[in-house]
C-alpha positions as a printed Julia matrix, in Angstrom:
273×3 Matrix{Float64}:
 52.93  83.85  115.83
 54.64  81.9   113.04
 57.25  84.62  112.74
 58.94  83.19  115.83
 59.55  80.0   113.92
 61.12  81.61  110.87
 64.66  81.56  112.19
 67.11  80.76  109.4
 68.02  77.59  111.36
 64.53  76.13  111.46
 63.12  74.32  108.46
 60.37  76.1   106.58
 59.41  78.15  103.54
 62.27  80.46  102.51
 59.99  83.14  101.03
 58.11  83.39  104.33
 61.38  83.59  106.24
 62.69  86.4   104.06
 59.42  88.3   104.46
 59.65  88.07  108.26
 63.35  87.98  109.13
 63.58  91.75  109.57
 61.07  91.36  112.41
 63.1   88.55  113.95
 66.18  88.74  116.17
 64.88  91.84  117.94
 66.88  91.06  121.06
 69.88  93.3   121.62
 73.13  92.2   120.04
 71.66  89.93  117.38
 71.94  92.31  114.41
 74.93  90.44  112.94
 73.1   87.12  113.24
 70.12  88.62  111.44
 72.32  89.94  108.59
 74.16  86.64  108.06
 70.9   84.71  108.34
 69.3   86.81  105.62
 72.29  86.46  103.3
 72.27  82.71  103.86
 68.56  82.44  103.01
 69.01  84.5    99.83
 71.96  82.3    98.78
 69.98  79.1    99.44
 67.08  80.51   97.44
 69.42  81.02   94.46
 70.49  77.37   94.73
 66.85  76.29   94.76
 66.08  78.42   91.7
 68.97  76.83   89.8
 67.82  73.32   90.73
 64.32  74.28   89.55
 65.92  75.21   86.23
 68.01  72.04   85.88
 65.49  69.35   86.88
 62.87  70.36   84.27
 65.65  70.46   81.67
 66.52  66.85   82.54
 62.85  65.92   82.28
 62.74  67.52   78.82
 65.82  65.52   77.84
 64.02  62.33   78.86
 61.16  63.2    76.51
 63.63  63.89   73.69
 65.34  60.53   74.26
 62.1   58.55   74.47
 60.93  60.02   71.19
 64.28  59.43   69.45
 64.75  55.89   70.78
 61.53  54.57   69.24
 63.04  54.02   65.82
 66.71  54.03   66.71
 68.66  57.26   67.07
 69.93  58.93   63.92
 73.19  60.87   63.85
 71.26  64.15   63.91
 69.2   63.03   66.9
 72.34  61.97   68.78
 73.89  65.4    68.14
 70.71  67.12   69.35
 70.7   65.03   72.55
 74.37  65.77   73.16
 73.82  69.51   72.69
 70.82  69.45   75.02
 72.88  67.68   77.69
 75.82  70.09   77.26
 73.45  72.96   78.06
 72.42  71.16   81.26
 76.09  70.62   82.12
 76.71  74.34   81.65
 73.92  75.17   84.11
 75.48  72.74   86.59
 78.85  74.46   86.12
 80.71  72.06   83.83
 82.0   72.18   80.28
 83.25  69.51   77.91
 86.96  69.68   77.17
 88.47  67.65   74.32
 92.05  66.45   74.54
 94.08  64.33   72.12
 95.6   61.3    73.82
 97.47  58.66   71.78
 95.81  59.98   68.59
 92.4   59.64   70.19
 89.96  62.34   71.28
 89.33  62.14   75.02
 86.43  64.07   76.57
 86.57  65.34   80.13
 84.37  67.66   82.16
 85.84  70.7    83.85
 84.29  73.43   85.95
 83.39  76.54   83.97
 83.5   78.73   87.13
 80.34  80.56   86.1
 78.98  82.46   89.11
 75.47  81.57   87.98
 76.13  77.81   87.89
 74.76  75.35   90.44
 78.23  74.44   91.73
 79.3   78.05   92.34
 75.94  78.99   93.86
 76.29  76.11   96.32
 79.8   77.22   97.25
 78.62  80.78   97.76
 75.8   79.47   99.97
 77.95  77.35  102.27
 80.67  80.04  102.49
 78.06  82.44  103.82
 76.78  79.72  106.12
 80.17  79.19  107.78
 80.35  82.89  108.68
 77.81  82.2   111.42
 79.61  83.13  114.65
 77.81  80.37  116.58
 79.67  77.7   114.63
 82.75  76.08  116.15
 86.04  75.62  114.28
 85.31  72.03  113.26
 81.78  72.99  112.14
 83.11  75.0   109.2
 85.08  72.02  107.92
 82.06  69.72  108.41
 79.87  71.99  106.27
 82.41  72.67  103.52
 83.6   69.05  103.29
 80.02  67.76  103.15
 79.11  70.01  100.23
 82.36  69.46   98.36
 81.75  65.72   98.71
 78.3   66.17   97.19
 79.69  68.33   94.4
 82.22  65.61   93.56
 79.46  63.0    93.57
 77.49  65.19   91.18
 80.52  65.54   88.88
 81.03  61.78   88.75
 77.36  61.09   88.01
 77.09  63.62   85.19
 80.45  62.44   83.8
 79.22  58.84   83.6
 76.04  59.98   81.88
 77.99  62.1    79.42
 80.12  59.1    78.48
 76.95  57.15   77.67
 75.39  60.03   75.74
 78.58  60.73   73.77
 78.64  57.09   72.6
 75.01  55.9    72.8
 75.04  52.98   70.35
 75.44  50.25   72.98
 72.8   51.53   75.42
 70.68  54.02   73.54
 67.42  52.33   74.64
 68.33  52.93   78.3
 69.57  56.52   78.11
 66.24  57.9    79.29
 66.44  55.68   82.4
 69.92  56.99   83.19
 68.73  60.6    82.87
 65.72  59.93   85.11
 68.01  58.33   87.68
 70.25  61.42   87.73
 67.23  63.71   88.03
 65.8   61.68   90.9
 69.14  61.8    92.74
 69.34  65.58   92.29
 65.83  66.09   93.67
 65.97  63.63   96.55
 69.59  63.16   97.62
 71.78  66.04   96.45
 69.87  68.76   98.28
 67.04  67.21  100.21
 63.79  69.15   99.84
 62.03  70.54  102.88
 58.96  68.44  103.58
 55.6   70.01  104.36
 55.39  68.17  107.67
 58.7   69.75  108.74
 57.3   73.27  108.63
 56.9   75.08  111.97
 53.6   74.84  113.82
 51.97  76.69  116.68
 49.55  74.48  118.63
 47.2   75.9   121.26
 47.1   73.42  124.15
 44.68  75.14  126.49
 43.21  78.37  127.87
 42.55  79.18  131.52
 40.82  82.2   133.03
 41.81  83.48  136.47
 40.27  86.75  137.66
 41.11  89.3   134.95
 43.95  87.3   133.44
 43.77  84.77  130.65
 46.51  82.13  130.51
 47.24  80.58  127.14
 49.34  77.42  126.84
 50.76  76.59  123.43
 53.47  74.43  121.89
 55.93  75.54  119.24
 56.96  72.63  117.03
 59.88  73.1   114.66
 62.8   71.26  113.08
 66.33  72.6   113.5
 68.73  72.12  110.61
 72.23  70.59  110.87
 71.66  69.4   114.44
 75.14  67.88  114.77
 76.77  71.34  114.63
 77.81  73.45  117.62
 79.05  70.33  119.38
 75.52  68.86  119.37
 74.03  71.83  121.27
 72.5   73.59  118.28
 68.93  72.46  119.02
 69.05  73.66  122.62
 70.47  77.05  121.66
 67.92  77.66  118.89
 65.06  76.59  121.19
 66.28  78.97  123.89
 66.62  81.83  121.44
 63.13  81.32  120.06
 61.74  81.11  123.6
 63.34  84.48  124.45
 61.9   86.03  121.29
 58.41  84.72  122.12
 58.56  86.19  125.62
 59.8   89.51  124.25
 56.98  89.61  121.73
 54.31  88.8   124.3
 55.56  91.48  126.68
 55.28  94.11  123.96
 52.07  92.84  122.36
 49.88  91.9   125.33
 46.13  92.28  124.71
 43.07  91.98  126.92
 42.95  88.29  126.08
 46.63  87.3   126.13
 48.78  88.61  128.94
 52.56  88.62  129.01
 52.65  85.83  131.6
 51.2   83.2   129.26
 52.46  79.67  129.85
 54.88  78.65  127.1
 56.04  75.16  126.22
 58.68  74.93  123.49
 59.22  71.61  121.72
 61.64  70.98  118.87
 62.51  68.2   116.47
 65.82  67.93  114.71
 67.21  66.86  111.36
 70.7   66.37  109.97
 72.44  67.91  106.96
C-alpha cells in the first residue's frame, strides 16, 4: 500500500520512490507527470550524494584543524588546511581566483561551472522541478529565486571561511568552530533533511464484516512538499490524485478480504520549501 504514498511530491525515501514510481501514476494522461517526477527524484538524489560527499570532508577538516591547533599551526600545516579546503570548495562548485589590486594579491571565489559540483547539481534539480506542468507562472520564479538565494548564502559563508583560513594567525584556535558551523548549516538549513516522522504511513482504522463483504477503513498520512505552490492548492490536488490512485488499485486488486468498496479516509500534512 505504501506505493500510493511515493508520489514525487510527498516526503519520503527517494530510493523507495524510484523503485515504485513506474507503478505509480497509472491513471490515463499522467505519463508526462511520471517522467518529470522520476527525473526530478534522480536529480535530487544526485544533490544528496554530493552533500554526503561534502559534509564528511568538512568533518575531516575539523579533525585536521584540531590536531594542528594544539601546538600552533606551522606554515606547512596552514598550507595543508588551505589545500584541503580548496578541494571542498571545488566540490561545492567554486575555485579560488587571485587578482593583483594595488600591488596586493586579492583572493576571490568564482564558480567553476563543473556539472558535478553541488551548485550545478542544485540548478539542474530545480530546473527539472519547474518543468512540472501543474506549476503556475509565479511558482517557477518562487522555486528558482529560493534556490539562487540559498546558493548565494552558501557562497558568502564559504567565502568568509576561506578568508579566515587563508590568514589564520588571528583566529587559528577557532577555525574548527567556524568549519563546524558551516557544516551544521549545510546539513540543517541549506537543504533540510527529510525527517523519519515525515515519511508516509498507512494506518488501519477498523474492519467491518457485512454479509460476504469486508469493509476496511484506513488513513493515509503524508506530507506534501512546497505547499505554498499552485496558489496554495497543491495539498488538495496531491491528496485527490493519491485518492484516485488508491481507488484504481483497489478496483484492480480486490481479494476475498478487501473489496473495491472499502471506506477510504485520506489525511495529509504539509511542509514548506
